[in-house]
Each structure stands twice: as structure tokens, then as C-alpha cells.
Coordinates of C-alpha atoms and ligand atoms in Angstrom, one line a residue:
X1 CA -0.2 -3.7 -3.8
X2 CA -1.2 -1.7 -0.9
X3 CA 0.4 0.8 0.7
X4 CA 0.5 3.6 3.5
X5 CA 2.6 6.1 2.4
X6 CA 3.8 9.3 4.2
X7 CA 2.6 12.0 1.7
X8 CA 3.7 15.0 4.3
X9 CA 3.9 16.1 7.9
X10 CA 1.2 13.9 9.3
X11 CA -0.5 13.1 5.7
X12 CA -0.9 9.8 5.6
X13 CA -3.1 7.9 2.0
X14 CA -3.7 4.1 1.4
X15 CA -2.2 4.0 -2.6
X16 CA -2.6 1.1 -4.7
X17 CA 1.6 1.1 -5.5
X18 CA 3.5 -0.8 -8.6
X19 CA 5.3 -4.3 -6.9
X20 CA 8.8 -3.2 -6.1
X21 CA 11.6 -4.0 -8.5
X22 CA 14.4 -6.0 -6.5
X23 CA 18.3 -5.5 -7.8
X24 CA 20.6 -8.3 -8.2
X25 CA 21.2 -8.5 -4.4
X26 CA 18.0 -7.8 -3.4
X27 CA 15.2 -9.5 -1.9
X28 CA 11.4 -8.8 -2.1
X29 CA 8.7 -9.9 0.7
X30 CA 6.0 -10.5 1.1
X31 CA 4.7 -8.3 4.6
X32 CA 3.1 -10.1 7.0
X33 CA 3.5 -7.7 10.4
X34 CA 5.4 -4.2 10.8
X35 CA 5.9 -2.8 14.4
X36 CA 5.3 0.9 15.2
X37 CA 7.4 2.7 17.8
X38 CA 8.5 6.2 19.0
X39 CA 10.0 6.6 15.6
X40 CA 7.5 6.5 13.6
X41 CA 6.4 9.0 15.7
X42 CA 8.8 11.2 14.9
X43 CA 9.1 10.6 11.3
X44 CA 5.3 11.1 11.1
X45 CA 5.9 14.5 12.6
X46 CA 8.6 15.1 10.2
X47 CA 11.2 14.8 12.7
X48 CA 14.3 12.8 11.8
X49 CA 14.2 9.4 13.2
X50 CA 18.1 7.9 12.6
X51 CA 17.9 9.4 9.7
X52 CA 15.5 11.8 8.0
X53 CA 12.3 10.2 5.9
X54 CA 11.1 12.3 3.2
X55 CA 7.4 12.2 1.6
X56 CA 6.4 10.0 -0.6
X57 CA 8.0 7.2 1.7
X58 CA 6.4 3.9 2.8
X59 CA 7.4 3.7 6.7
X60 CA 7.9 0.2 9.0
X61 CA 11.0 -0.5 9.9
X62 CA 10.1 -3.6 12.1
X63 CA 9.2 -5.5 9.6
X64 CA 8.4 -9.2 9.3
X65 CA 7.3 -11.8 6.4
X66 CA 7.9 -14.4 3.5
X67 CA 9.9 -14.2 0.4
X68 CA 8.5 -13.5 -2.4
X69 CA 11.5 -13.3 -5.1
X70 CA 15.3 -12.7 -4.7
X71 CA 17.6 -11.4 -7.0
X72 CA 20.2 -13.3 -9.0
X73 CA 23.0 -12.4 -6.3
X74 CA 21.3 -13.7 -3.4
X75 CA 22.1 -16.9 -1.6
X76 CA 21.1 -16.3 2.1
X77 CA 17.1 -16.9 1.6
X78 CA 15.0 -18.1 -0.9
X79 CA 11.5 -17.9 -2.1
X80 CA 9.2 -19.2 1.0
X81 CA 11.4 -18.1 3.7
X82 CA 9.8 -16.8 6.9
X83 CA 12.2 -13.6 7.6
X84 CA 12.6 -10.8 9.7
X85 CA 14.3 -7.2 8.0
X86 CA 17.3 -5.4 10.2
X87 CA 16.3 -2.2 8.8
X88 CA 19.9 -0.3 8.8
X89 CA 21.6 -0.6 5.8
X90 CA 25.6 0.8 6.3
X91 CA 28.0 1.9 3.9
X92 CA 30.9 -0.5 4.5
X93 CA 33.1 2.4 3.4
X94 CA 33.3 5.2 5.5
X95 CA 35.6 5.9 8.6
X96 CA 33.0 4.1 10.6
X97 CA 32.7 1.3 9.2
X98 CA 36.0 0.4 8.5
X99 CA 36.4 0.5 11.9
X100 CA 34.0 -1.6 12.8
X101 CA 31.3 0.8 14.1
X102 CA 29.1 0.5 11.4
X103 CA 25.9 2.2 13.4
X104 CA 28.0 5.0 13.5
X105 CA 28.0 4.6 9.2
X106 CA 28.1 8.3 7.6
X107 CA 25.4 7.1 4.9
X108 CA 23.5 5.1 6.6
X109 CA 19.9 4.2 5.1
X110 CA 17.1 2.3 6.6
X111 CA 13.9 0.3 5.5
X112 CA 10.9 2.6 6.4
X113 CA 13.0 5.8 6.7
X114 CA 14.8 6.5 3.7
X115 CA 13.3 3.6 1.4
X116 CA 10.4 2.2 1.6
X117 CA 9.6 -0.6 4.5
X118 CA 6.7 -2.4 5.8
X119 CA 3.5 -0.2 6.3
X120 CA 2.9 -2.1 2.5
X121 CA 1.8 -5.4 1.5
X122 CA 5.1 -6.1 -0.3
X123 CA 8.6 -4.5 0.2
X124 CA 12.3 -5.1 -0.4
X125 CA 15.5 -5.0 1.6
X126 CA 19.2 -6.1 0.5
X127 CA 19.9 -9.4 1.5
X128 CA 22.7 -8.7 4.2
X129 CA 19.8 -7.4 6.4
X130 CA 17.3 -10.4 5.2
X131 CA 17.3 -13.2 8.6
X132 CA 15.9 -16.6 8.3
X133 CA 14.0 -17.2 11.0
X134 CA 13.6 -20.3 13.5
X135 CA 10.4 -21.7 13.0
X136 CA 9.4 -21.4 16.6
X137 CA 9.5 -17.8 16.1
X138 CA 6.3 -16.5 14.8
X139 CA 5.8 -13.8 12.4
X140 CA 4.0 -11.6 14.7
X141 CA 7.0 -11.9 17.6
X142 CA 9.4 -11.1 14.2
X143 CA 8.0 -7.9 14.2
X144 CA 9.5 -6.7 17.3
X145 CA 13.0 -8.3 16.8
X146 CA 14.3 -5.1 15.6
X147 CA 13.7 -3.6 19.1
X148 CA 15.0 -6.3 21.0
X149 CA 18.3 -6.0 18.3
X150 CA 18.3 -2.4 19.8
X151 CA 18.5 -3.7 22.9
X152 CA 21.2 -6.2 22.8
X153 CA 23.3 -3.9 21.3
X154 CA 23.0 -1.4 24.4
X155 CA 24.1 -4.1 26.5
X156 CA 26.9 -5.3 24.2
X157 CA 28.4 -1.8 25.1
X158 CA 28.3 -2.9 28.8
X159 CA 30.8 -4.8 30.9
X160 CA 28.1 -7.3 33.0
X161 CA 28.3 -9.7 35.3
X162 CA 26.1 -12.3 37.1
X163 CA 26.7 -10.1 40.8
X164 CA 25.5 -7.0 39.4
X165 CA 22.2 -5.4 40.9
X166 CA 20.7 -3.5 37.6
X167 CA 17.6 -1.1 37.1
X168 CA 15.7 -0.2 34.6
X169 CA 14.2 3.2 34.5
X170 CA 10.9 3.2 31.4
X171 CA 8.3 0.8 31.6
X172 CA 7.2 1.0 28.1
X173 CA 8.8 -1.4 25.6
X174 CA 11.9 -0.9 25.4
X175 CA 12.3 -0.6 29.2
X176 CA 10.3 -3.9 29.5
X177 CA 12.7 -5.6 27.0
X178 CA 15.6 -4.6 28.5
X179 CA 14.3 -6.0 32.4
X180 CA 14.0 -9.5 30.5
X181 CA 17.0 -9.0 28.2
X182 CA 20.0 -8.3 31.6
X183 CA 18.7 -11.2 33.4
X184 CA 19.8 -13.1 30.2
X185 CA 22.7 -11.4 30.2
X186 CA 22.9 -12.8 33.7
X187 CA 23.0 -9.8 35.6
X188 CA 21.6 -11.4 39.3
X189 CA 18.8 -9.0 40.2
X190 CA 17.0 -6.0 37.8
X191 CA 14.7 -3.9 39.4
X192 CA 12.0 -1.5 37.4
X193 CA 10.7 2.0 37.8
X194 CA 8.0 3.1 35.7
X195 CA 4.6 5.0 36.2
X196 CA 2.1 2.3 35.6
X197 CA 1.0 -0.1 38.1
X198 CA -0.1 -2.8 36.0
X199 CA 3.1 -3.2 34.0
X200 CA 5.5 -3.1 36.9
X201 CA 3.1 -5.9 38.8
X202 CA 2.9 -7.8 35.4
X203 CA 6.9 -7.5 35.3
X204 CA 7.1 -8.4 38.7
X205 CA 4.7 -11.8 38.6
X206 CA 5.7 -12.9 35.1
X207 CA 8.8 -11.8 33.7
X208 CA 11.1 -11.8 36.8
X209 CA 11.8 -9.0 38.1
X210 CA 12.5 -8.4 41.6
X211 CA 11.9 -4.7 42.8
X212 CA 9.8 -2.3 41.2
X213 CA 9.5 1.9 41.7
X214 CA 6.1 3.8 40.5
X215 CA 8.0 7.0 40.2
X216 CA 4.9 9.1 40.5
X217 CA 4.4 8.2 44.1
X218 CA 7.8 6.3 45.0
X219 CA 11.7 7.0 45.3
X220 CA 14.1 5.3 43.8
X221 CA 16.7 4.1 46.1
X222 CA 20.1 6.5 45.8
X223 CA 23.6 4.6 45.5
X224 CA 22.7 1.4 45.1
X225 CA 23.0 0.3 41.2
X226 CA 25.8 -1.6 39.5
X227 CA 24.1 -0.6 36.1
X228 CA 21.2 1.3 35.4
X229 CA 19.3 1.5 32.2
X230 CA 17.7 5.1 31.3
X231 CA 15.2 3.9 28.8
X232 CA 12.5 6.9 28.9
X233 CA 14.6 9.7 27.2
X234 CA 13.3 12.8 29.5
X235 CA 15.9 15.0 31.3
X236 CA 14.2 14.1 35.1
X237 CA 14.5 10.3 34.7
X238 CA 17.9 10.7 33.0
X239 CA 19.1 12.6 36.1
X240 CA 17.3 9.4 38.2
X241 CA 19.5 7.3 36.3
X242 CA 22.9 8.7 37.7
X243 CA 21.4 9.3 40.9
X244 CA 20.7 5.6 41.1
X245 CA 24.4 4.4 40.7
X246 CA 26.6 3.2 43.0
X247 CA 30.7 3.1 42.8
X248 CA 31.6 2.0 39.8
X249 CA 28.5 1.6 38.2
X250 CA 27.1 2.5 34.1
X251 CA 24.7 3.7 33.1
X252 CA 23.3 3.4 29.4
X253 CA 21.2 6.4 28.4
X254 CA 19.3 4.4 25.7
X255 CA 16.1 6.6 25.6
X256 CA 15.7 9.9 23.4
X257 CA 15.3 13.1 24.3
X258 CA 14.1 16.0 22.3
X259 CA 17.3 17.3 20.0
X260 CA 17.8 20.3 22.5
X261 CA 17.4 18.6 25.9
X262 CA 19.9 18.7 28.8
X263 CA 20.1 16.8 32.1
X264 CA 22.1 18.2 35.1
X265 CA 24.5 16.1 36.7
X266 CA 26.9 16.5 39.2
X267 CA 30.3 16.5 37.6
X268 CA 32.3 15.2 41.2
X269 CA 30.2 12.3 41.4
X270 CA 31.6 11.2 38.1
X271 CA 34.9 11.4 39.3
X272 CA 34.1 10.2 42.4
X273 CA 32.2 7.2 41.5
X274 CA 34.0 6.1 38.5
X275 CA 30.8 6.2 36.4
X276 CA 30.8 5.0 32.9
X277 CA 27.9 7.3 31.2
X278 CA 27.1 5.4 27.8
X279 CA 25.5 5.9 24.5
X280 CA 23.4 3.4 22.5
X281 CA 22.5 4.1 18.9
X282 CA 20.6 1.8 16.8
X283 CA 21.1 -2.6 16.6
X284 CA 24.6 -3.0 14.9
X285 CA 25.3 -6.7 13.6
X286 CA 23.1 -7.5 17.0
X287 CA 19.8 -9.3 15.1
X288 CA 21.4 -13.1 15.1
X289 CA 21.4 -12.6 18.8
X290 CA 17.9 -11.2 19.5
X291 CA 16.1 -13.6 16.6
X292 CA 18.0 -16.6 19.4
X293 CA 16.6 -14.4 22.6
X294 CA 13.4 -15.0 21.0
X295 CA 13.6 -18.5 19.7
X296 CA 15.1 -19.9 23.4
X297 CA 12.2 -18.2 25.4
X298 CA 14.7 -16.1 27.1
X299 CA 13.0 -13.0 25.9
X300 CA 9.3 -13.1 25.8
X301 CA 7.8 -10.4 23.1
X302 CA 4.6 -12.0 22.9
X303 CA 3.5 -11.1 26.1
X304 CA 4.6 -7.6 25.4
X305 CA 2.5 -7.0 22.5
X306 CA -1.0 -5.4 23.2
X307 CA -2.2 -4.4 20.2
X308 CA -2.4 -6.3 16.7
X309 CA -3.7 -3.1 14.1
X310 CA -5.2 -2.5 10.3
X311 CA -3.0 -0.6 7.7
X312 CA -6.2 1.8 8.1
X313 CA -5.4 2.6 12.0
X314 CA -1.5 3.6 11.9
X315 CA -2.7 7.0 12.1
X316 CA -4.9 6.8 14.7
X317 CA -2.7 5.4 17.1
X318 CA 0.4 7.8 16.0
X319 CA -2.2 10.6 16.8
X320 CA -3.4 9.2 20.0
X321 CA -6.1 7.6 19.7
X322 CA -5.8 4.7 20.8
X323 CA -5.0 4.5 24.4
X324 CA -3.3 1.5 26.4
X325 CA -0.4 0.6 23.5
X326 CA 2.6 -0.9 25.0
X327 CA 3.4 -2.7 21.7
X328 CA 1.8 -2.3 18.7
X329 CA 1.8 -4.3 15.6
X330 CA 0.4 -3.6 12.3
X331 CA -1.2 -6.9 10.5
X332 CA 0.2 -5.8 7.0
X333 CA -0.1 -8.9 4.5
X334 CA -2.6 -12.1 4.0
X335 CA 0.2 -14.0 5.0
X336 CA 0.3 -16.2 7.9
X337 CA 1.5 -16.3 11.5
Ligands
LIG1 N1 19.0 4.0 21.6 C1 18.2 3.4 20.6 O1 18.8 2.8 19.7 C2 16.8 3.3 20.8 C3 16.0 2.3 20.1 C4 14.6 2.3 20.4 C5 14.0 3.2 21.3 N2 14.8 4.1 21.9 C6 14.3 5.1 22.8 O2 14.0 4.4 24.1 C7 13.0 5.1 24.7 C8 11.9 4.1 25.2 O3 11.3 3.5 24.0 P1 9.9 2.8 24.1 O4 9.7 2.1 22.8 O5 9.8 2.0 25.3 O6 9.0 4.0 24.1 P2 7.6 4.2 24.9 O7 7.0 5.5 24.5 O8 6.9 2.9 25.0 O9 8.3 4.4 26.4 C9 8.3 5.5 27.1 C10 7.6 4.9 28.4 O10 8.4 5.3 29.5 C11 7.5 5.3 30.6 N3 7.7 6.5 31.4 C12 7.3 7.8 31.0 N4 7.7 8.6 32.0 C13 8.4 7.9 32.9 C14 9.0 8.2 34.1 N5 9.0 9.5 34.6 N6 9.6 7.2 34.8 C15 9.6 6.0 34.4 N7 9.0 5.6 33.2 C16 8.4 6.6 32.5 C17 6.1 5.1 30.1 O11 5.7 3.8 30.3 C18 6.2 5.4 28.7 O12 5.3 4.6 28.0 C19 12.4 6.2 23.8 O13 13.0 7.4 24.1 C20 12.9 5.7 22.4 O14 13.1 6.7 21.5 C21 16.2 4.2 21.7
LIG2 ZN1 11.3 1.1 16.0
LIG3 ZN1 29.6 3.7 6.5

């Protein structure tokens, strides 16, 4: 089968690999599309993603397709089944998990970061990450469940309520998700600050949002936020974020910043405001709930995804090249939507 594998730090060969050998509780796909983010980024830049990926490694981790085989232990899918992968694998052993924390896992592992995931015509996952989709969810939306998973699990970590006024600071994909994703939570009115025009309009005429804030020419209103979403991962919109709540308020800092970065904040308004400052890491047990965002219409990925690529152009777009991208998708397998 074909595959892109990570040979080094930015080395990237099509290799004609062996089909994977499944274990007992194993499942093997067929790959029909894989989503690209910031991680692969990273992890093509040899920087850990949530967890390290070492060369030779097949990466895709937003993977989608049909099974091919399963192994004698399996009982969840069967050969035919249109699926979508939840790439983190946990432990089920360790301090974390037994306390039901499991993203928090101290050996966790992942499909397309440390075994081999969907930038290949064929793959395999164990079956406790394997989801039978609806069929009104295409294969090409399945592809970006995992970030919408992400997603749901930042706001599973937040107390919300229909009277809350929200913003979302990050108008690439994952901000965009998350301005579709609180209002259904049913969080009254979310508001959007970014730095393009034509995705805050777009957000504003199609996927209801009310207010929006180009940053590079606009302020964002001080003390007015129930919850605000920090979904850009740099140190000045982090400290936006804060800045932006009122009494009471949380924020979720759900992008990433470099491993060294800081933000300043000032401590008293902590105090003073009662802010809840959160963390989100990775899509814990959250993929039956996005996979039903998806299938009710509530969130609509479709219309997020700009670019459908070739096995052959994952490097050019994770060096740049191509421009525009607010969700890419690599068309992996022969299979079919
Ligand atoms: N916590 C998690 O589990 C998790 C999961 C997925 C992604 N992330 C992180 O979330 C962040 C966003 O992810 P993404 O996929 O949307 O990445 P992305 O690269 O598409 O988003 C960054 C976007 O932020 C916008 N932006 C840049 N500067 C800005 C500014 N000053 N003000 C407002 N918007 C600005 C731009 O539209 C840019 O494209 C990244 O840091 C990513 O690593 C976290
Ligand atoms: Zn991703
Ligand atoms: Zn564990």
C-alpha cells in the first residue's frame, strides 16, 4: 500500500509499505480522508505534538474510512463499516485513568504520532477508538471529527448556560468550531475576533454569530464576557482573552503556545473577578458526541473545509505553500465519500 512516512525532521517519501498486521482487538481500514492541523506541524518539525512521533512513522491522526478486516476480539464494527479513528489510545492503568482523566494517561499513544495513522492507504487502530458512523455523515466531514472531539471536550470542562454572552478569540478552525459548537451548547450569544475579514463575515452571515472583532484594526470590548475561548495559542491574544471577561467569567485557553511562552496577567483581577482560567488537552471519551454534532447539522464542518489534497502535497502545504487553508483534508484511499 501507499504511504507517506516521516523519514526525519521535515523528510517526508511516498513508500510502497507491507498491509498492516491487525492483533486480536484490532481493526484495519481502509483510508479514505486524513485531516492535517497544527500538529502535524509540529511533528513534521520534530516537535512533540501530545506526544512525541519518531521517524519512520506514518502521520494522520484525523482519520476517516471503511473496514477492511477486524480481529477475532472485535465486536463493535465489522468489515464495510464507514468509521472515523479517535486517535488517543490511554492506558486504563495509570493514576489517571483510574481516575477518570484518561487524557491526562501517563502512556498515552496515538494513531499518526506514535503508530502509524492515516497519511496511508490502509491503517489500523484498536477497536475502543474505532466509531461507526451515521450514514449522513460523509467520509470527508469524518475527517475533521477528531477536531470537533477536541472541542467538545474544552467545553465539557465549562459550566455553560443559555444567558451567557461568549467570545471566541482565533478564527482558524478550531476557533471557527468552537463559535458553532457554544451556541449548541446553548450559550445565547458568541461573538468572534480574528484577523481575516472574510471568515468573520462568513461566520457572521452563515454560521450565527453575532459580533465579530478584526483584531488588526479593532478592540475587543473589556469586561464584558461570561466565557471566552482563547483558541490562537500566542501570549497577546491569551492576555485578550482575560482582558475580555467579566465577573465571574472562564476562560479556556485551548490554543498552544510555543513550550517556553508566558502571558502576563494581572493576578488582582483574578481574585477580584472570580475568574476560572482553564486547560483543555486533547478529546477524552468526547467523539460519540461530536460524530452527533455532525450528524444533527448542529455543527457544520463541511463548510469549513477549503482544501481537499493529494498524498503528494502534505508537504507543500506543511511548508507553506499553499496559501488560504482553513481546513485541509488529505484524499488518502479509492474509497468513497
Ligand atoms: N487543546 C487542544 O486539545 C487543541 C486541539 C487542537 C488544536 N489546538 C490548538 O488550538 C489553536 C488553534 O488551532 P487551529 O487548528 O484553529 O489552528 P490555525 O492555525 O488554523 O489557527 C490559528 C488561527 O488563529 C487566527 N489568528 C492568528 N492570530 C490571531 C490574532 N492575533 N487574533 C485572532 N486570531 C488570530 C488565524 O486565523 C490563524 O489561522 C492552535 O494553537 C492549536 O494548536 C488545541
Ligand atoms: Zn489535529
Ligand atoms: Zn493511563
Amino acid at each position: 500500500m501507499k504511504a507517506l512516512v516521516l523519514t526525519g525532521v521535515k523528510q517526508f517519501e511516498i513508500q510502497n509499505l507491507p498491509t498492516p498486521e491487525i492483533a486480536p482487538n484490532e481493526v484495519l481500514i481502509n483510508t479514505a480522508y486524513a485531516g492535517v492541523c497544527g500538529t502535524d506541524h509540529d511533528l513534521y518539525a520534530g516537535r512533540p505534538g501530545s506526544a512525541a512521533a519518531v521517524p519512520p512513522i506514518v502521520l494522520g491522526h484525523e482519520n476517516s474510512g471503511i473496514v477492511e478486516a477486524i480481529g477475532a476480539e472485535v465486536t463493535n464494527v465489522k468489515p464495510g463499516d464507514r468509521v472515523a479513528v479517535d486517535p488517543n489510545i490511554y492506558c486504563g492503568q495509570c493514576e489517571f485513568c483510574l481516575t477518570q482523566r484518561p487524557e491526562l494517561c501517563d502512556h498515552l499513544s496515538a494513531v499518526g504520532v506514535t503508530r502509524d495513522g492515516g497519511l496511508a492507504e490502509q491503517f489500523t487502530a484498536p477497536a475502543s477508538v474505532v466509531y461507526k458512523l451515521p450514514d449522513n455523515v460523509s467520509l470527508r466531514d469524518a475527517a475533521a471529527i477528531e477536531p470537533v472531539s477536541c472541542g467538545v471536550h474544552g467545553l465539557d470542562l465549562l459550566d455553560l448556560h443559555p444567558y451567557q454572552k461568549a467570545l471566541v478569540i482565533g478564527d482558524g478552525f478550531m476557533g471557527q468550531i468552537f463559535a458553532q459548537l457554544l451556541q449548541a451548547y446553548g450559550v445565547h450569544q458568541v461573538d468572534l475576533a480574528g484577523i481575516f475579514d472574510d471568515k468573520l463575515a462568513r461566520n457572521k452571515e452563515q454560521f450565527g454569530v453575532t459580533e465579530t472583532f478584526n483584531t488588526t484594526r479593532e478592540q475587543i470590548p473589556a469586561d464584558a464576557y461570561d466565557v471566552v475561548i482563547e483558541a490562537v495559542g500566542l501570549p497577546a491574544t491569551q492576555a485578550q482573552a482575560v482582558a475580555a471577561t467579566k465577573k465571574g467569567a472562564q476562560v479556556l485557553m485551548f490554543g498552544v503556545g510555543p513550550q517556553e511562552a508566558h502571558f502576563e496577567m494581572n493576578t488582582y483581577d483574578i481574585y477580584k473577578k472570580q475568574l476560572t482560567i482553564q486547560g483543555s488537552f486533547i478529546n477524552p471519551l468526547t467523539f460519540k458526541d461530536a460524530i452527533a454534532l455532525v450528524s444533527t447539522g448542529k455543527m457544520n464542518i463541511g463548510g469549513l473545509i477549503s482544501h481537499e489534497l493529494e498524498l503528494e502535497q502534505v508537504q507543500d502545504f506543511l511548508d507553506g505553500r499553499i496559501s488560504g487553508v482553513s481546513k485541509a483534508v488529505v484524499k488518502v484511499g479509492k474509497v468513497g465519500k
